[in-house]
XYZ file of C-alpha atoms in Angstrom:
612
model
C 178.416 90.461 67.199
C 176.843 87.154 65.126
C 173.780 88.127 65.965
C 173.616 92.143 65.029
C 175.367 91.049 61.482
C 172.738 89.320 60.887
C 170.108 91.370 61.732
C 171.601 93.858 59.599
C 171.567 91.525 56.634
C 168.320 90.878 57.258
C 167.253 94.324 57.223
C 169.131 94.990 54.258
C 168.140 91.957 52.340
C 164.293 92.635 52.683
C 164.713 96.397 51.634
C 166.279 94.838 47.964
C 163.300 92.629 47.588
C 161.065 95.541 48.585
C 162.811 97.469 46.109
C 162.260 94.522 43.405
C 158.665 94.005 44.207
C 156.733 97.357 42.704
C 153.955 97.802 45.284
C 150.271 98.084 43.807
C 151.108 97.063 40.351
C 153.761 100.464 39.891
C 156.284 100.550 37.249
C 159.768 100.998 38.316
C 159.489 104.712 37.373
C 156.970 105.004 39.725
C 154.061 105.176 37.035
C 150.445 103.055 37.272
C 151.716 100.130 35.420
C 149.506 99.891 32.197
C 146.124 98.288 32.162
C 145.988 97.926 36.059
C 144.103 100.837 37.798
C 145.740 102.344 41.174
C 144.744 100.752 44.534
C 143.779 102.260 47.058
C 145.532 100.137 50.467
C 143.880 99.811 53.721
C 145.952 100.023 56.984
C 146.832 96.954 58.112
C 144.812 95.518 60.956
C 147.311 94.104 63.908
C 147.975 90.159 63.606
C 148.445 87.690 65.955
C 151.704 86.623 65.725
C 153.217 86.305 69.600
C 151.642 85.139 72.478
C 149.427 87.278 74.628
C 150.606 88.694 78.076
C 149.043 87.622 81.685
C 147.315 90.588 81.804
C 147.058 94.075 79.780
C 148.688 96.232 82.851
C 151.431 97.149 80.555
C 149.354 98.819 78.330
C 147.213 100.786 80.837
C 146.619 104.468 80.281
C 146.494 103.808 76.381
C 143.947 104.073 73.555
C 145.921 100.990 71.935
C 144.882 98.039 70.349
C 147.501 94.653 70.057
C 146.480 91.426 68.537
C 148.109 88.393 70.496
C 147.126 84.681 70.637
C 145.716 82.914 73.617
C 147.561 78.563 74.142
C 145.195 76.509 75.426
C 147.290 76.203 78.543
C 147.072 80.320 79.544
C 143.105 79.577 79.577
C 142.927 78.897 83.367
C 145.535 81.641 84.343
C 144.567 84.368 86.139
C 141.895 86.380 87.800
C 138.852 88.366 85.821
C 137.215 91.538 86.849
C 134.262 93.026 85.322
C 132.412 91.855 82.230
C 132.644 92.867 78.315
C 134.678 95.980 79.605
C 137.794 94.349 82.358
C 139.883 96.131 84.428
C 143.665 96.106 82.746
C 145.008 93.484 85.291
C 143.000 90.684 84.866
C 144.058 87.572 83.142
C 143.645 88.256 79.790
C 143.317 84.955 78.012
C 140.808 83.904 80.635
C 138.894 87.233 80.208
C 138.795 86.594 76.569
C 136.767 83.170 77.304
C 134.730 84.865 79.872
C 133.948 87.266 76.808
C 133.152 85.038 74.741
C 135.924 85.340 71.574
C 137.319 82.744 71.953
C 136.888 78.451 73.701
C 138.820 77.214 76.305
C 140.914 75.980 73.323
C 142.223 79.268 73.205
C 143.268 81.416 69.885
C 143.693 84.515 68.615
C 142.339 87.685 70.398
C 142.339 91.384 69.309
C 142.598 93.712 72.392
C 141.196 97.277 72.540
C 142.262 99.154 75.709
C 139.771 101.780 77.456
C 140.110 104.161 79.822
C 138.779 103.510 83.646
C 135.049 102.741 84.554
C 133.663 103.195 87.768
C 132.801 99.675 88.406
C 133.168 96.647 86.599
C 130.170 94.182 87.180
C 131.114 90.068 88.161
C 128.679 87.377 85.832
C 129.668 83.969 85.530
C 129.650 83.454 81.879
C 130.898 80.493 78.921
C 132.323 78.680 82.291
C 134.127 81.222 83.755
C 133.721 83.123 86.687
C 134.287 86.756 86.994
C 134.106 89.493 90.063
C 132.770 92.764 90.943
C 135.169 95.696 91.454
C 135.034 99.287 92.008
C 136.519 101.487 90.193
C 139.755 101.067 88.310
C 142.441 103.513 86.493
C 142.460 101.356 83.241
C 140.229 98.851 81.092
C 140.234 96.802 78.304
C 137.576 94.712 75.829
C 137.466 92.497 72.998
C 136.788 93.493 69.181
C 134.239 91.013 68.230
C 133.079 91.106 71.628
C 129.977 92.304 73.359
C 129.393 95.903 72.986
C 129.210 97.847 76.063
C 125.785 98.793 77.184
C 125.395 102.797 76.321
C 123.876 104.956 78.850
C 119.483 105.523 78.092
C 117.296 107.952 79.847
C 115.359 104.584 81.233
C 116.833 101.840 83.285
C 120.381 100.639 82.397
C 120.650 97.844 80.320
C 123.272 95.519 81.624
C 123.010 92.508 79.110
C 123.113 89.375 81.256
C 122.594 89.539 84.722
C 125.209 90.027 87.053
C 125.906 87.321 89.522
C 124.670 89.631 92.567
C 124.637 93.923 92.671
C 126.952 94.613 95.272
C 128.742 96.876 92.137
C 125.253 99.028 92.675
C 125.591 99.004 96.202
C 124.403 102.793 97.579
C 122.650 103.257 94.150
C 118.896 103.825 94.303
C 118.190 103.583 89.982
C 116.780 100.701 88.032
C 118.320 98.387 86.294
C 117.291 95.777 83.547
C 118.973 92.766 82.571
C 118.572 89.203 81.065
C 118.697 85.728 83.525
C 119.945 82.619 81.628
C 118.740 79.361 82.853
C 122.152 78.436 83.686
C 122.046 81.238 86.082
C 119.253 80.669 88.233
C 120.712 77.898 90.436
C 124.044 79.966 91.441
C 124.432 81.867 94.651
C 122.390 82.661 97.982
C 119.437 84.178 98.594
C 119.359 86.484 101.763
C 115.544 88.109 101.969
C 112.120 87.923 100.488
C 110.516 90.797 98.182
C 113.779 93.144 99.420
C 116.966 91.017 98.753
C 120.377 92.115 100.257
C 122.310 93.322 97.633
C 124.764 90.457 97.863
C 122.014 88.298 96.580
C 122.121 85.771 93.899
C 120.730 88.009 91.760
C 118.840 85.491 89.297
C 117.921 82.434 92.236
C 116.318 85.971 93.623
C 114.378 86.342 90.557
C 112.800 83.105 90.678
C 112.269 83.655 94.588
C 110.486 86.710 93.854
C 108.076 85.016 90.825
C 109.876 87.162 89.185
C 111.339 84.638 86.050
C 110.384 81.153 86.414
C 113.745 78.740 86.304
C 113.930 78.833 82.270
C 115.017 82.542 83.071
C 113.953 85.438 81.223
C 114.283 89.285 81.529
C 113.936 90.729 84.816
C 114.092 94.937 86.179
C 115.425 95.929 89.458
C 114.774 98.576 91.713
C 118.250 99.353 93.472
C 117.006 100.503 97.546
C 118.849 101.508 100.615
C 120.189 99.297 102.863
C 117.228 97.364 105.745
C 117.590 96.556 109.149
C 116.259 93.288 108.321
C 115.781 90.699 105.728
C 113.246 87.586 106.005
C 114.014 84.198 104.761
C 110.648 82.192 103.226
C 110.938 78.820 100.443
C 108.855 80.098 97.568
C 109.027 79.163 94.221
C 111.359 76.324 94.968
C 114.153 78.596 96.391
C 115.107 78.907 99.765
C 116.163 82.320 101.156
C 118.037 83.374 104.385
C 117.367 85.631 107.852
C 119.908 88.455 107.874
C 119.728 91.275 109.939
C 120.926 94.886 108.963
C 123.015 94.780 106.022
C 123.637 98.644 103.610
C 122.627 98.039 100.154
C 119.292 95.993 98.823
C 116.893 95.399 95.698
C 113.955 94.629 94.720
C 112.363 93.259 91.295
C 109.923 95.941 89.455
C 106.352 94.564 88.622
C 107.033 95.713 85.047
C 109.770 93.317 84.131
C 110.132 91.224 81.048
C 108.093 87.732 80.396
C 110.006 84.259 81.328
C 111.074 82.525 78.501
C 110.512 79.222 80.116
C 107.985 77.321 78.323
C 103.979 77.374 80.094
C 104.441 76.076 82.971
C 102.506 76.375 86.157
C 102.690 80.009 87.349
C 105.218 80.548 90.458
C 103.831 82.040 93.683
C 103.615 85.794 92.816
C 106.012 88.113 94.863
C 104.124 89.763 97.951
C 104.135 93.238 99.221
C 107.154 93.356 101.340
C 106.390 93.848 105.110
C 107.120 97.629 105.939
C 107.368 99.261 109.270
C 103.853 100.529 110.404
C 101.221 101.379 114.026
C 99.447 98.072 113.766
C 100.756 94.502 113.008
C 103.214 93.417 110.004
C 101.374 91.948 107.424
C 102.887 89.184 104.572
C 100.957 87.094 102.447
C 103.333 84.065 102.758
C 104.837 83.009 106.509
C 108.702 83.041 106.719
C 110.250 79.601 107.701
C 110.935 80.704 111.067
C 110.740 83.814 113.120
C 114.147 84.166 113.957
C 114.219 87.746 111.716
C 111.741 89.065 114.263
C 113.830 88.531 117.661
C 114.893 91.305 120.083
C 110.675 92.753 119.491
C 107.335 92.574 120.665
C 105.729 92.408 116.992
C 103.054 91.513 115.708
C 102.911 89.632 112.284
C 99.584 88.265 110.650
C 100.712 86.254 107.650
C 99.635 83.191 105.185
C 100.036 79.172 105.670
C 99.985 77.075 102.883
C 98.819 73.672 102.915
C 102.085 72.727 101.820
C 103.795 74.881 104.499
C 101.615 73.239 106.971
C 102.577 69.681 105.756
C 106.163 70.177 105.887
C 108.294 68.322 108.520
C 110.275 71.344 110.058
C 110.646 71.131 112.910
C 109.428 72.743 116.240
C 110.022 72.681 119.869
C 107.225 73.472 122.356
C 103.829 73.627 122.810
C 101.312 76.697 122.753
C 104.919 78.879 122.964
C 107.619 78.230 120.890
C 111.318 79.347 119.768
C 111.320 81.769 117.364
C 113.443 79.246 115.083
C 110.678 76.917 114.967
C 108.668 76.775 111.862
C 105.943 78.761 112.319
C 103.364 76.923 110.055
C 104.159 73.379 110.948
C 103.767 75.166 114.840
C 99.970 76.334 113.923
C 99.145 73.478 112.777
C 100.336 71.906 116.117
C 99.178 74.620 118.203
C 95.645 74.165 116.768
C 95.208 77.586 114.930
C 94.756 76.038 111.130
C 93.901 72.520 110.268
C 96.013 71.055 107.110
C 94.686 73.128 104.426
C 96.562 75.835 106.693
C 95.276 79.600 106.414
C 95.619 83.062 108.046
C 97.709 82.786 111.364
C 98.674 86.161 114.108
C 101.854 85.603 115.687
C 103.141 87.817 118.414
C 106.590 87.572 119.538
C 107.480 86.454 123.090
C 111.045 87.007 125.050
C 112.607 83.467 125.481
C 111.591 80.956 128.153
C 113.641 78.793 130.453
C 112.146 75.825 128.464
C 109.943 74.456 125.668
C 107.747 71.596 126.766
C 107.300 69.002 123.859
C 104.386 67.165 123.261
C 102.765 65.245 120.151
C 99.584 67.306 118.846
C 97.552 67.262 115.893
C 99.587 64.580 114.566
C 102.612 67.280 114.952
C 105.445 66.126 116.895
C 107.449 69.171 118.730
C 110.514 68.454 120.635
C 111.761 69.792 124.087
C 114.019 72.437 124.715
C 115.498 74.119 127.328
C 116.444 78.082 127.815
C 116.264 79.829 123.747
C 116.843 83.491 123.270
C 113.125 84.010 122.021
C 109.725 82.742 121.150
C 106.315 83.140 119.901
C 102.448 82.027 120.204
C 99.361 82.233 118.126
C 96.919 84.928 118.862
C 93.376 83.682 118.995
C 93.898 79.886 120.258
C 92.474 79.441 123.668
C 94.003 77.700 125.990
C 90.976 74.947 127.750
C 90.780 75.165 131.388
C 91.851 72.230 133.411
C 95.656 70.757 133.790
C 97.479 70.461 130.431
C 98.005 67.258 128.570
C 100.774 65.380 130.024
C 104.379 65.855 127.403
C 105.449 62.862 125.949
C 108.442 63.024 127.925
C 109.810 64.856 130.710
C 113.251 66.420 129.288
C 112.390 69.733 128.935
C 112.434 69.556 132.799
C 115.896 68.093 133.261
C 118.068 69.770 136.184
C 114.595 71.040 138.131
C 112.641 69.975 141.551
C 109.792 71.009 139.636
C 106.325 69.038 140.075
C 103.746 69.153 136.973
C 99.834 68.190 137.170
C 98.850 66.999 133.728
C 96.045 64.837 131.946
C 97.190 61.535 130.164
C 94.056 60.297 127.823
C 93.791 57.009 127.101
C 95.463 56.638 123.736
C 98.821 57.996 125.559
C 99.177 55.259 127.589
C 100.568 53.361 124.757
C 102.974 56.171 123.753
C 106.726 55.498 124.416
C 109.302 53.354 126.025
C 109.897 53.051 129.939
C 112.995 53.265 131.834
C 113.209 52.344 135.331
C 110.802 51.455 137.733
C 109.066 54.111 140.795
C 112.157 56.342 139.377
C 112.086 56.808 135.872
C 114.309 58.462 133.453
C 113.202 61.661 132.180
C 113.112 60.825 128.388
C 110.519 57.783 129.442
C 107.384 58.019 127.956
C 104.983 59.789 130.865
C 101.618 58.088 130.621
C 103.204 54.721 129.615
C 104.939 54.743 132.927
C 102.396 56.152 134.817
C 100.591 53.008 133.922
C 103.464 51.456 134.870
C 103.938 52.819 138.498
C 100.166 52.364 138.806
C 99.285 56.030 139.122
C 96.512 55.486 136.594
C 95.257 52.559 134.348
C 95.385 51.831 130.718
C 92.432 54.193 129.777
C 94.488 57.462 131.441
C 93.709 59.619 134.080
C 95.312 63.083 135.804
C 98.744 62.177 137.400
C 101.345 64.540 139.616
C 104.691 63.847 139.383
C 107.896 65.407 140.514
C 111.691 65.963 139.105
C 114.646 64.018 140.628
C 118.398 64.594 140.293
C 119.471 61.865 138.012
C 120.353 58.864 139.522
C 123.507 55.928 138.791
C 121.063 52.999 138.048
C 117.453 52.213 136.707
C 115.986 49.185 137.301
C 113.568 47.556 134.803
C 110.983 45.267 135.551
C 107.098 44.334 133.751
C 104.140 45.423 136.191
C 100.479 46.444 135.260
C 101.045 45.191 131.326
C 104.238 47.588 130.561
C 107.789 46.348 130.565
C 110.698 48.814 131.539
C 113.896 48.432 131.224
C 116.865 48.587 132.916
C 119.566 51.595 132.143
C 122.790 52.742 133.748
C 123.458 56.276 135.198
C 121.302 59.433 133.554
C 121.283 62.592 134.058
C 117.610 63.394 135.379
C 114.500 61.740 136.632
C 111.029 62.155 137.792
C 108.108 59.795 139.946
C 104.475 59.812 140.326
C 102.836 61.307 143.480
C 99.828 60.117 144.943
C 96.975 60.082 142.271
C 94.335 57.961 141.994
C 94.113 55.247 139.563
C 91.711 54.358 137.942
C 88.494 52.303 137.872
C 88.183 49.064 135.967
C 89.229 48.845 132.467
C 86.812 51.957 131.669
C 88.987 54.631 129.370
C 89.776 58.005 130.488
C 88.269 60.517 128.160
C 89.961 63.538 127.025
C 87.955 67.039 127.113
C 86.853 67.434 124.037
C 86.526 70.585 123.188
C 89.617 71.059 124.526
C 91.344 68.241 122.369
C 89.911 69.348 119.373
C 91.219 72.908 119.876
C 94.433 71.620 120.662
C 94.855 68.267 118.210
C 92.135 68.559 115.935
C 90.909 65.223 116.872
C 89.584 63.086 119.849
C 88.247 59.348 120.697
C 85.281 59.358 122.044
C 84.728 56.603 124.403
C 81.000 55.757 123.872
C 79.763 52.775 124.760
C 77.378 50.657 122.725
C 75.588 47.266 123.347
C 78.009 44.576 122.729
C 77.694 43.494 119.134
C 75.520 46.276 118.058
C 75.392 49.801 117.310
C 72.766 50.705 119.491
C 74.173 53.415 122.025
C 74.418 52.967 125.516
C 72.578 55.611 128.232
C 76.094 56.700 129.484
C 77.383 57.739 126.056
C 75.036 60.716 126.491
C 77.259 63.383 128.651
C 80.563 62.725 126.312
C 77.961 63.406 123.056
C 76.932 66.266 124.270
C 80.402 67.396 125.033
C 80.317 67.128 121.395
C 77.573 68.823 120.474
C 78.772 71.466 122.727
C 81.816 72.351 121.110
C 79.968 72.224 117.229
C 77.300 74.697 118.598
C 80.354 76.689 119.898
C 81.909 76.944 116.651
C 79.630 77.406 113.722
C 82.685 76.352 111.130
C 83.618 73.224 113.024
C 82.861 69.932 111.100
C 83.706 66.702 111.934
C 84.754 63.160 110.348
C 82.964 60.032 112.572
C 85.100 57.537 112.908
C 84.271 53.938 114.095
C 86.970 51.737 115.474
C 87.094 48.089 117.116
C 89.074 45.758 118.971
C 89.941 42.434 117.060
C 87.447 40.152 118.176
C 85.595 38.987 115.462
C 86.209 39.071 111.921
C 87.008 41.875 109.711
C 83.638 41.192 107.717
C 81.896 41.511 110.721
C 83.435 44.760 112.806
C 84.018 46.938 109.671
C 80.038 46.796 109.369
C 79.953 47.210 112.838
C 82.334 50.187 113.051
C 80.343 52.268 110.735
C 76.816 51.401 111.879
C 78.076 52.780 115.040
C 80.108 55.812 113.674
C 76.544 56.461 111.823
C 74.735 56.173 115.158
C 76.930 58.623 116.615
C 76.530 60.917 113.506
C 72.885 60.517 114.094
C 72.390 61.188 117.555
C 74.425 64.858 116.906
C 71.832 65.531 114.303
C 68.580 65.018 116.522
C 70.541 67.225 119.180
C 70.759 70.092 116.263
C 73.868 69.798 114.212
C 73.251 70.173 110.891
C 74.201 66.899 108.942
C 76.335 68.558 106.212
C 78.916 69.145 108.855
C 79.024 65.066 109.285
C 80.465 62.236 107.916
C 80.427 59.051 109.252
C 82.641 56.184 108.371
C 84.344 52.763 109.891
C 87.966 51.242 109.663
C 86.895 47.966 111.809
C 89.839 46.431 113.427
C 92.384 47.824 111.595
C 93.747 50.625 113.615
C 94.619 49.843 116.851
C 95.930 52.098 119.472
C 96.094 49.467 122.390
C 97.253 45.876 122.281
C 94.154 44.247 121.902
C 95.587 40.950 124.118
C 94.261 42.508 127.355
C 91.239 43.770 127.850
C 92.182 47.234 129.049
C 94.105 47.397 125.352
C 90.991 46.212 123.889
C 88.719 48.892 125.907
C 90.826 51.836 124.012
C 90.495 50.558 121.115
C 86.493 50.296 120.722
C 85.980 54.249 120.458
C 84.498 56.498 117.765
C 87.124 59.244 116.831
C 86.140 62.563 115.971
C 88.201 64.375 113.452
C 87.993 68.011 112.915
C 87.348 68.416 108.962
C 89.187 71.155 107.470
């Protein structure tokens, strides 16, 4: 009872100071009090006086508008759908950051609510994160907010980008919005050119070449839904492989200029790949083919040189799985040199294994059984047996016997474990030196796979030390073979190393301390000339090369007199100079250890490089 006497003394105590207190400057009869015109009195706007509630679901399915204030400590409550415009239960205090009205210190907030939308679109805005959502029976915004963007004939203006378009999923109209620079670096990328429409939508932008990262205004084609989407790095941005997925996008040619400063253009957006008779075309190659699996396609597409030079990695040789980088592969595979260029994949089923083998300067690994694979169309594949792999894993578990060609600058390649019996993952021509199959300049070895065995023994013979191991799980040995002759090196085909490494040694010989050429260089220089008159657009880089006897001042002279001899004798046999150079590096890049002379022997050579 305390408390409702006082309330009623309240009430009655502020209704005798209303009547005291003449409102607007009126006399107590009610008259304009003299000298003071009438006023005219606004209604009162609502103030802030308690504090806001967790959400505005208690005023749903009003047109009303409350004031409330927001304590710093309600800033980090709740959930937030939608942007300017929120459904009526998210948190309200956190919505009003989102909006923009007020800091994370909080304060006072005027509330309008709204009747339902039909979505409400997520952006991550003033450090606070808000969702997508369908639609909803009840809304509310901010006064001094952002206005909400009013239906146009053209493309719907959403302000700021949202965070991705699944809220326009189904849709097929065009949007336009803004991408802050604080925006490009949030959320995935699934696609190139067609984007699923759970995108990031402004890392897409700069994918696309779109915006570059200082953002900028963008327009987007909403498009049906794709049974596939390509990952590629462009533009700094990596996107994903994703198979079928119901709702996409696209960025319209049309769309506003970056505000970035002038910088150096990013890679413009290509021509998506569409469904067609002959072979699917894209300018740039995706990272790997993994989008094309399960087909028998055909894709012609573009290498970069920096594609090319990227260490992705690959396993196999002249067919590889489809997750293998496709560039890095043709540069391995010998269809583009380092500057890269125009490469024709076709699409293989998988393989029960993926032979690895260092090409080119490319390393690919082994592999065994992979769902799917691919090759490049228009690399021909040299008769004779294959180079030897570096290593025999990709035959582990098999009785299977291989016939392969180790050249002499293999021999050096790898450790050795074992000795007759060797571990698979020993280097092949290093111990095929070892078991005395061949010598140190190479030759053509058979060997055959071994169930694994509980002990390796290691011991030095013919210049190559092994080493002992325990149990492993596979193993292979030489057969028969013939090794060979004296300290001369074995010399790889070349046309057939150039197609497949981009480089051989030629082991010419030359009078001992000069650069005159010996008769029996002839057949290996015409071997040379050969494959130049077989392939108008092949040029080469001459490179001389000696063992270490002597000083430097003496063999780099040497080297590139006799590179220059070499050059010379291709040009009286009809190669036109301009696709020559000749040059020496002396001593200084050994293949072989130049303590024996069979090391030595390898490493006087000339080495032809194919010039790109």
């Amino acid at each position: 009872m305390k408390w409702m006497l006082g309330a009623a003394l309240s009430v009655l105590v502020g209704f005798g100071a209303m009547a005291q207190a003449p409102l607007g400057g009126a006399s107590k009869d009610g008259a304009p009090a003299a000298g003071k015109p009438a006023e005219t009195v606004a209604p009162a706007a609502p103030v802030a006086t308690q504090q806001c509630p967790d959400n505005a679901a208690a005023y749903a399915n009003s047109n009303e508008s409350f004031a409330c204030l927001c304590p710093p400590e309600a800033m980090a409550a709740g959930s937030v759908w939608g942007s300017d415009i929120y459904t009526a239960d998210s948190g309200l205090c956190r919505a009003a950051q989102h909006a923009g009205v007020i800091s994370r210190r909080g304060g006072p907030v005027t509330v309008q609510m709204l009747p339902g939308q039909p979505r409400y679109l997520g952006l991550t805005r003033n450090g606070v994160q808000s969702q997508n959502y369908g639609a909803y029976d009840s809304s509310f915004r901010f006064d001094g907010g952002r206005p909400a963007a009013e239906a146009t004939a053209g493309p719907q203006d959403l302000g700021n980008c949202p965070d991705n378009l699944s809220a326009f999923a189904g849709e097929t109209g065009k949007l336009t919005c803004s991408c802050e620079p604080a925006a490009i670096g949030q959320g995935s990328v699934w696609g190139s050119d067609i984007y699923t429409a759970d995108s990031g939508t402004c890392r897409a932008a700069v994918h696309a070449g779109a915006i570059r990262r200082g953002g900028g205004q963008v327009m987007i084609q909403m498009l049906p839904g794709q049974p596939r989407y390509i990952g590629m790095t462009r533009n700094g941005v990596q996107s994903q492989n994703y198979g079928a997925y119901d709702s996409s996008f696209r960025f319209d040619s049309a769309a506003g200029q970056a505000t970035a400063p002038a910088a150096p253009a990013p890679a413009p957006a290509a021509a998506a790949p569409t469904a067609q008779a002959g072979p699917t075309r894209m300018a740039q190659c995706p990272d790997n083919m993994s989008a094309f699996e399960n087909s028998d396609e055909t894709v012609v597409c573009g290498c970069s040189a920096l594609a090319v030079a990227q260490s992705s990695a690959i396993w196999g040789s002249d067919t590889y799985t489809s997750d293998s980088a496709p560039c890095r592969a043709a540069l391995h595979a010998g269809a583009v040199g380092r500057q890269g260029g125009e490469v024709t994949i076709t699409m293989l089923p998988g393989e029960a294994r993926y032979m690895g083998v260092t090409r080119n300067g490319v390393q690919s690994q082994p592999f065994g059984p992979y769902r799917w694979s691919f090759r490049f169309a228009g690399v021909q594949r040299a008769a004779g047996p294959d180079l030897c792999p570096d290593n025999m894993t990709s035959l582990d578990g098999s009785d299977e016997g291989l016939t392969c060609l180790c050249p002499g600058d293999a021999t050096a390649r790898g450790s050795v474990w074992g000795s007759d019996v060797y571990t698979s993952d020993s280097g092949t021509c290093r111990a095929a030196v070892h078991a005395g199959v061949i010598g140190q300049g190479g030759g053509t070895v058979t060997l055959r796979m071994l169930p694994g065995q509980p002990r390796y023994l290691g011991i030095t013979r013919n210049g190559v030390p092994s080493q002992n191991y325990g149990a492993y799980r596979s193993s292979f040995r030489f057969e028969g073979g013939q090794r060979a002759q004296g300290n001369v090196p074995m010399q790889a085909p070349v046309a057939a190393s150039l197609q497949r490494s981009g480089q051989v040694q030629l082991y010419v010989t030359f009078r001992t301390g000069l650069a005159d050429l010996d008769i029996t260089a002839a057949p290996i220089l015409m071997q040379v000339r050969d494959a130049m008159a077989a392939d108008p657009s092949l040029r080469l880089r001459l490179i001389g090369h000696t063992d270490s006897q002597g000083s430097a001042q003496t063999n780099i002279p040497l080297s590139i007199r006799r590179a220059e001899a070499v050059r010379m004798w291709l040009a009286q046999a009809g190669i036109a100079p301009d696709r020559l150079l000749a040059e020496g590096r002396g001593q200084t890049e050994p293949i072989a250890d130049n303590g024996s002379e069979a090391g030595r022997a390898l490493n006087r050579r000339v080495q032809a490089v194919r010039l790109q």
